Every structure is written in structure tokens, then in C-alpha cells.
Tab-separated table of C-alpha atoms in Angstrom:
chain	number	residue	atom	x	y	z
A	24	MET	CA	-61.351	161.505	-66.926
A	25	THR	CA	-60.682	158.713	-65.522
A	26	THR	CA	-59.298	155.284	-68.191
A	27	ALA	CA	-60.521	151.627	-68.953
A	28	THR	CA	-55.885	151.334	-67.620
A	29	GLU	CA	-56.616	153.162	-64.726
A	30	VAL	CA	-59.451	150.944	-63.646
A	31	SER	CA	-58.389	147.616	-64.412
A	32	THR	CA	-55.153	148.600	-62.927
A	33	LYS	CA	-56.919	149.448	-59.535
A	34	LEU	CA	-59.160	146.451	-59.226
A	35	ALA	CA	-55.943	144.371	-60.592
A	36	ALA	CA	-54.118	145.681	-57.566
A	37	PRO	CA	-56.126	145.932	-54.171
A	38	VAL	CA	-54.332	148.103	-51.786
A	39	PRO	CA	-54.357	146.625	-48.352
A	40	ARG	CA	-56.106	148.627	-45.445
A	41	GLY	CA	-54.019	149.227	-43.060
A	42	GLY	CA	-53.959	150.323	-39.161
A	43	ILE	CA	-53.330	147.515	-36.337
A	44	ALA	CA	-57.150	146.934	-35.590
A	45	GLN	CA	-57.906	145.728	-38.971
A	46	SER	CA	-54.580	143.577	-39.282
A	47	VAL	CA	-55.736	142.076	-35.933
A	48	ARG	CA	-59.688	141.196	-37.383
A	49	ASP	CA	-58.024	140.125	-40.804
A	50	SER	CA	-56.171	138.387	-38.632
A	51	LEU	CA	-59.213	137.171	-36.775
A	52	VAL	CA	-61.250	136.011	-39.562
A	53	VAL	CA	-58.098	133.749	-41.273
A	54	ALA	CA	-58.408	132.355	-38.013
A	55	ARG	CA	-61.944	131.227	-37.965
A	56	ARG	CA	-61.688	130.116	-41.353
A	57	ASN	CA	-58.673	127.843	-40.177
A	58	LEU	CA	-60.151	126.971	-37.070
A	59	ILE	CA	-63.523	125.889	-38.904
A	60	ARG	CA	-61.412	123.862	-41.509
A	61	MET	CA	-60.256	121.535	-38.082
A	62	MET	CA	-64.025	121.316	-37.186
A	63	ARG	CA	-64.522	119.513	-40.627
A	64	ILE	CA	-61.298	117.191	-40.638
A	65	PRO	CA	-61.504	116.101	-36.812
A	66	GLU	CA	-59.176	112.956	-38.103
A	67	VAL	CA	-56.446	115.289	-38.262
A	68	VAL	CA	-56.813	116.470	-34.211
A	69	VAL	CA	-57.136	112.874	-32.880
A	70	PHE	CA	-54.353	111.716	-35.389
A	71	GLY	CA	-52.237	115.015	-33.614
A	72	LEU	CA	-52.906	113.988	-30.448
A	73	VAL	CA	-52.534	109.690	-30.922
A	74	GLN	CA	-48.798	110.904	-31.412
A	75	PRO	CA	-47.949	112.708	-28.048
A	76	ILE	CA	-49.994	109.987	-26.145
A	77	MET	CA	-48.159	107.525	-27.445
A	78	PHE	CA	-45.034	109.715	-26.325
A	79	VAL	CA	-46.210	109.464	-22.420
A	80	VAL	CA	-46.943	105.386	-22.445
A	81	LEU	CA	-43.573	104.308	-24.260
A	82	PHE	CA	-41.353	106.494	-22.031
A	83	SER	CA	-43.091	106.025	-18.591
A	84	TYR	CA	-43.653	102.639	-18.904
A	85	VAL	CA	-40.984	101.137	-21.019
A	86	PHE	CA	-38.018	103.577	-20.070
A	87	GLY	CA	-38.588	104.752	-16.666
A	88	GLY	CA	-37.490	101.566	-15.284
A	89	ALA	CA	-34.441	102.039	-16.921
A	90	ILE	CA	-33.718	106.026	-16.938
A	91	GLY	CA	-32.177	107.534	-13.889
A	92	VAL	CA	-32.289	111.512	-13.091
A	93	PRO	CA	-30.168	113.157	-10.725
A	94	GLY	CA	-31.569	113.481	-7.253
A	95	SER	CA	-34.358	110.950	-6.426
A	96	SER	CA	-34.020	108.753	-4.870
A	97	GLY	CA	-33.266	105.423	-7.108
A	98	PRO	CA	-30.876	105.133	-9.817
A	99	ALA	CA	-34.450	104.914	-11.679
A	100	ASP	CA	-37.207	105.385	-9.639
A	101	SER	CA	-39.725	105.662	-12.434
A	102	GLU	CA	-42.385	107.842	-10.923
A	103	VAL	CA	-40.030	110.409	-10.433
A	104	TYR	CA	-39.034	110.094	-14.356
A	105	ARG	CA	-42.830	110.347	-15.675
A	106	GLU	CA	-42.704	113.805	-13.665
A	107	PHE	CA	-39.253	114.551	-15.072
A	108	LEU	CA	-40.379	113.800	-18.539
A	109	MET	CA	-43.818	115.400	-18.857
A	110	ALA	CA	-42.653	118.936	-18.978
A	111	GLY	CA	-39.976	117.470	-22.437
A	112	ILE	CA	-43.787	115.203	-23.773
A	113	PHE	CA	-45.291	118.458	-23.186
A	114	ALA	CA	-42.946	120.629	-25.260
A	115	GLN	CA	-42.715	118.381	-28.243
A	116	THR	CA	-46.070	118.248	-28.791
A	117	VAL	CA	-46.145	122.152	-29.791
A	118	THR	CA	-43.229	121.976	-31.495
A	119	PHE	CA	-44.238	119.077	-33.388
A	120	ALA	CA	-47.152	121.127	-34.766
A	121	THR	CA	-44.565	122.904	-36.792
A	122	ALA	CA	-44.813	120.866	-39.516
A	123	GLY	CA	-48.835	120.733	-39.324
A	124	ALA	CA	-48.560	124.347	-40.042
A	125	GLY	CA	-46.249	124.348	-42.665
A	126	ALA	CA	-47.941	121.619	-44.453
A	127	GLY	CA	-50.980	123.964	-43.756
A	128	ILE	CA	-49.818	126.992	-45.218
A	129	ALA	CA	-48.142	124.656	-48.530
A	130	ASP	CA	-51.946	123.274	-49.331
A	131	ASP	CA	-52.553	126.476	-49.602
A	132	MET	CA	-50.060	127.884	-52.080
A	133	HIS	CA	-50.028	124.477	-53.670
A	134	LYS	CA	-53.916	125.195	-54.741
A	135	GLY	CA	-53.637	129.428	-55.399
A	136	LEU	CA	-56.324	129.834	-52.287
A	137	ILE	CA	-53.027	132.025	-50.998
A	138	ASP	CA	-52.710	133.962	-54.183
A	139	ARG	CA	-56.937	134.664	-54.146
A	140	PHE	CA	-56.213	136.203	-50.145
A	141	ARG	CA	-53.123	138.406	-51.962
A	142	SER	CA	-55.512	139.626	-54.431
A	143	LEU	CA	-57.970	140.728	-51.404
A	144	PRO	CA	-57.946	144.427	-49.648
A	145	MET	CA	-56.867	142.707	-46.122
A	146	SER	CA	-53.280	142.732	-44.361
A	147	ARG	CA	-50.485	141.212	-45.846
A	148	GLY	CA	-49.497	139.540	-42.636
A	149	ALA	CA	-53.311	138.778	-41.950
A	150	VAL	CA	-52.753	135.354	-44.135
A	151	LEU	CA	-49.656	133.683	-41.933
A	152	THR	CA	-51.182	135.682	-38.067
A	153	GLY	CA	-54.709	133.905	-39.150
A	154	ARG	CA	-52.914	130.319	-40.164
A	155	THR	CA	-50.332	130.639	-36.800
A	156	LEU	CA	-53.055	131.305	-34.216
A	157	ALA	CA	-55.518	129.245	-35.293
A	158	ASP	CA	-52.320	125.935	-34.807
A	159	LEU	CA	-52.192	127.957	-30.852
A	160	ALA	CA	-56.000	126.936	-30.434
A	161	GLN	CA	-55.257	123.632	-31.672
A	162	SER	CA	-51.854	123.261	-29.815
A	163	ALA	CA	-53.812	124.687	-26.521
A	164	LEU	CA	-56.539	121.894	-27.101
A	165	THR	CA	-53.725	118.840	-27.292
A	166	LEU	CA	-51.718	120.107	-23.941
A	167	VAL	CA	-55.635	120.216	-21.782
A	168	VAL	CA	-55.969	116.338	-23.298
A	169	LEU	CA	-52.645	115.394	-22.984
A	170	ALA	CA	-52.734	117.051	-19.305
A	171	LEU	CA	-55.876	114.782	-18.088
A	172	VAL	CA	-53.518	111.537	-19.345
A	173	ALA	CA	-50.083	112.572	-17.505
A	174	LEU	CA	-52.022	113.229	-14.604
A	175	LEU	CA	-53.345	109.543	-15.250
A	176	ILE	CA	-50.311	107.746	-15.415
A	177	GLY	CA	-49.949	110.150	-12.404
A	178	TRP	CA	-47.713	113.238	-13.407
A	179	ARG	CA	-48.463	116.127	-10.877
A	180	ALA	CA	-48.071	120.079	-10.594
A	181	HIS	CA	-46.763	121.205	-7.141
A	182	ASN	CA	-46.126	124.467	-7.007
A	183	GLY	CA	-49.930	125.638	-7.619
A	184	VAL	CA	-52.209	127.202	-10.138
A	185	VAL	CA	-50.799	130.086	-11.224
A	186	ASP	CA	-47.701	128.498	-11.565
A	187	MET	CA	-48.851	125.322	-13.553
A	188	LEU	CA	-50.919	128.245	-15.627
A	189	ALA	CA	-47.291	130.030	-16.501
A	190	GLY	CA	-46.211	126.973	-17.330
A	191	PHE	CA	-48.417	126.428	-20.185
A	192	GLY	CA	-48.087	130.009	-21.064
A	193	LEU	CA	-44.400	129.238	-22.288
A	194	LEU	CA	-45.504	125.761	-23.274
A	195	LEU	CA	-47.188	127.607	-25.655
A	196	LEU	CA	-45.875	130.721	-26.123
A	197	LEU	CA	-42.375	128.642	-27.199
A	198	GLY	CA	-45.361	126.510	-29.851
A	199	TYR	CA	-46.957	129.945	-31.418
A	200	ALA	CA	-42.796	131.445	-31.784
A	201	PHE	CA	-42.248	127.951	-34.179
A	202	SER	CA	-44.773	127.488	-35.835
A	203	TRP	CA	-43.513	131.007	-37.810
A	204	ILE	CA	-41.068	129.036	-38.810
A	205	GLY	CA	-43.517	126.029	-40.172
A	206	ALA	CA	-45.053	129.084	-41.855
A	207	LEU	CA	-41.744	130.011	-43.516
A	208	ILE	CA	-40.913	127.020	-44.128
A	209	GLY	CA	-44.339	126.017	-45.867
A	210	LEU	CA	-43.859	129.217	-48.418
A	211	THR	CA	-40.440	128.167	-49.175
A	212	VAL	CA	-41.555	124.627	-50.718
A	213	ARG	CA	-43.600	123.442	-53.586
A	214	THR	CA	-45.514	121.001	-51.660
A	215	PRO	CA	-47.356	119.990	-48.343
A	216	GLU	CA	-45.205	115.978	-48.718
A	217	ALA	CA	-41.506	118.573	-49.012
A	218	ALA	CA	-42.986	120.750	-46.137
A	219	THR	CA	-44.187	117.852	-43.140
A	220	SER	CA	-41.018	116.019	-44.126
A	221	GLY	CA	-38.993	119.492	-43.692
A	222	GLY	CA	-40.626	120.705	-40.806
A	223	LEU	CA	-39.700	117.496	-38.521
A	224	ILE	CA	-36.320	116.776	-40.134
A	225	TRP	CA	-34.392	119.076	-37.785
A	226	LEU	CA	-36.768	118.611	-35.082
A	227	PHE	CA	-35.738	115.304	-34.298
A	228	PRO	CA	-32.169	117.561	-32.713
A	229	LEU	CA	-33.332	120.028	-31.562
A	230	THR	CA	-35.577	118.220	-29.147
A	231	PHE	CA	-33.771	114.762	-28.413
A	232	VAL	CA	-29.794	117.315	-28.391
A	233	SER	CA	-31.676	119.051	-25.067
A	234	ILE	CA	-32.328	117.601	-21.892
A	235	ALA	CA	-36.358	116.958	-22.552
A	236	PHE	CA	-35.546	113.078	-22.139
A	237	VAL	CA	-32.480	112.762	-19.449
A	238	PRO	CA	-29.788	115.021	-17.938
A	239	SER	CA	-27.488	116.834	-20.079
A	240	SER	CA	-25.128	115.487	-18.111
A	241	SER	CA	-25.469	111.936	-19.314
A	242	MET	CA	-24.386	113.866	-23.141
A	243	PRO	CA	-20.790	114.796	-24.145
A	244	THR	CA	-19.217	117.444	-22.975
A	245	VAL	CA	-20.132	119.552	-26.597
A	246	LEU	CA	-23.827	117.487	-26.301
A	247	GLN	CA	-24.328	119.237	-23.130
A	248	HIS	CA	-23.410	122.916	-23.683
A	249	ILE	CA	-25.481	123.115	-26.886
A	250	ALA	CA	-28.481	120.752	-24.926
A	251	GLU	CA	-28.415	123.755	-22.461
A	252	TRP	CA	-28.866	126.556	-24.595
A	253	ASN	CA	-30.916	124.773	-26.756
A	254	PRO	CA	-34.473	127.023	-26.873
A	255	PHE	CA	-36.566	124.023	-27.054
A	256	SER	CA	-34.541	123.709	-23.064
A	257	ALA	CA	-35.383	126.740	-21.284
A	258	THR	CA	-38.841	125.853	-22.191
A	259	VAL	CA	-38.494	122.454	-20.704
A	260	GLN	CA	-37.109	123.957	-17.565
A	261	ALA	CA	-38.615	126.170	-17.360
A	262	THR	CA	-41.910	124.677	-16.899
A	263	ARG	CA	-40.346	121.425	-14.804
A	264	GLU	CA	-39.816	124.352	-12.226
A	265	LEU	CA	-42.685	126.379	-12.313
A	266	PHE	CA	-44.504	122.699	-11.947
A	267	GLY	CA	-42.485	121.594	-9.205
A	268	ASN	CA	-41.099	118.266	-11.553
A	269	LEU	CA	-37.797	118.533	-10.540
A	270	PRO	CA	-36.152	116.474	-7.704
A	271	ALA	CA	-35.221	118.340	-4.683
A	272	GLY	CA	-31.290	117.010	-5.377
A	273	TYR	CA	-31.366	117.744	-8.934
A	274	PRO	CA	-27.839	119.410	-10.396
A	275	VAL	CA	-29.136	122.716	-12.543
A	276	PRO	CA	-26.429	123.347	-15.270
A	277	ASP	CA	-24.040	126.445	-14.164
A	278	ALA	CA	-24.968	127.321	-17.792
A	279	TRP	CA	-27.172	131.089	-18.024
A	280	PRO	CA	-30.871	129.551	-19.220
A	281	MET	CA	-30.555	126.808	-17.294
A	282	GLN	CA	-30.025	129.037	-13.893
A	283	HIS	CA	-32.786	131.939	-15.336
A	284	PRO	CA	-34.392	129.099	-17.805
A	285	VAL	CA	-38.576	131.380	-17.326
A	286	LEU	CA	-36.449	134.274	-18.841
A	287	ALA	CA	-34.249	131.978	-20.815
A	288	SER	CA	-37.955	130.885	-22.308
A	289	ALA	CA	-39.320	134.046	-23.192
A	290	ILE	CA	-36.403	135.527	-24.392
A	291	TRP	CA	-36.553	132.916	-27.109
A	292	SER	CA	-39.885	132.171	-28.517
A	293	VAL	CA	-39.809	136.412	-28.843
A	294	LEU	CA	-36.693	136.894	-30.860
A	295	ILE	CA	-37.923	133.242	-32.928
A	296	ILE	CA	-41.501	134.968	-33.149
A	297	MET	CA	-39.965	138.730	-34.784
A	298	PHE	CA	-37.460	136.401	-36.872
A	299	PHE	CA	-39.295	134.158	-38.497
A	300	ARG	CA	-42.632	136.675	-38.989
A	301	THR	CA	-39.825	138.763	-40.507
A	302	LEU	CA	-38.828	136.886	-42.907
A	303	ALA	CA	-42.429	134.760	-43.770
A	304	VAL	CA	-44.282	137.746	-45.030
A	305	ARG	CA	-41.523	138.997	-47.010
A	306	LYS	CA	-41.667	135.734	-48.280
A	307	TYR	CA	-45.594	135.167	-48.360
A	308	ARG	CA	-44.917	139.049	-50.247
A	309	SER	CA	-42.565	137.981	-52.373
A	310	ALA	CA	-44.032	133.815	-53.360
A	311	THR	CA	-46.160	132.217	-56.071
A	312	ALA	CA	-48.007	128.849	-56.230
């Protein structure tokens, strides 16, 4: 005979449903919830587009005439620099979405929504996977708009549609990988404000100590090595090659990630996803609001 204690225990601790198919369905449900939420707050998406567009305009027209790219026709060929720049702006845009991912999860934690999700019989990783998939969809939309702006200022992909799509695929993979870092930060801190600060404070040195905006040859020796082994740099270099945005005489650094950037970019992104997803899901299981 089932006792009242046994019944209350079953109600208080629902068993998560298992299986890969169920986990995928749960993740898509959570992703749909987050996408609907984004559509109901369109200013979040709009403001997310303003910053990368500002970077494009500022770097192209304010700094473009002063920064030279090795292998270009002149010491500061602005048209060459615009094409050189865009891969860095694309990569910076998808990685800066990390702060938004962390803030969103921290907000859900603060409001007790995560605890409500944990009380449901659903896959333990579905809440975070759904959130990161929604962020991936937002990053894809942002890249489309940013690419249109880039076309207006003279950027072109010269190696065909397949290579162009491969380049954008690597960018989205990097953004998805970094969203898991944001998820871990959002579960670790106590407020959305702290998650936003924590999501940006390490991104600035990561993106600027890279080859996103200037060649590594212009840096001190120590920073050159850091920039060339930076996972962010690998994706930037890969997209430049796939887009055909490197000048004909551009000297590629000898570091392995710079010599094999497509493979290095994919490896870095997969390793980041595996490592930080594991930590984030573990943190999710034990976190309290």
C-alpha cells in the first residue's frame, strides 16, 4: 500500500524524462519560449544590432585610413582594411552575445524560473540548451543584418557561396560555444547586472588581443603568440580565408592555428562547447536562486 509520504516524495521530486529524442524536444520547447520572449521585447534585438553597426562605421571610416594591412597596395588602404576588418566585426558580434545569454539566465534564476523548470519532469540540460539555441538564432539574424550593412560599405565575399556559408557557419559555431560560457556565468552570479559585467570583462581583452582589428605583426612578441593561439583569432583568420578577404601578399603567421585556421576554429569551438556545457549543466543541477 502506498503511503502519503511516498506520494509526496514522488510529487516533490519528479523524475526527468530520458532519451536523446526527449531531450531534443524539451530543448526546442525552451528555445521556442525564449524566441517568443525576444520577439515580445524587440528593443533587445534592435539594441543588439546598434553596437556592431557602430563598430563597422567607426573602424571603417575613422580608423580605416590610418591602419595598414600587410600585403595591401599602400600603407593604409582603406578599402582593403574594410574587407580585412569585417571578419573581426562578425566574430566580435557573435561572441558579445555571451553577455546577453548570461544576463538572461541570471534573470531567470533571480525570478525563480529556473527552480520551476527544475521541478518539471524534463531533461536537465534542456533549459540551458534551449536558451543557447535561442541565442544562436538571434546571432544568425544579427549576422544577416550586419552582412547587409557590410555590403553597403564595400565588403564582398570573393570565394563563392559555399565558402561564404562555411565562414558564417564557423562564426555561428563560435558564438554558440561562447554562449555556454555565458550560461555558466549566468548560473554563477546572483544578478543580471553582474552577469552582464562578468560576460564582457573578459571578452574585451580576448577580442582585442587578437588579429580581429590589426595584424599580429604589429604587436609585441608576447602578445603576438597570445593573439595567434587565441580561439577567437582562429575563427577570424578562417573566415577571412573563406571570404577571400586577405590581401594577396598578406604574411600568414607561422603558428599552427594561423596555418590551419578552419580546422583550428572548429576544434576550439567544439572543445569550448564540451567543456563549458558540462560545467554549466552540473552547475544548473545544484544552483539555487
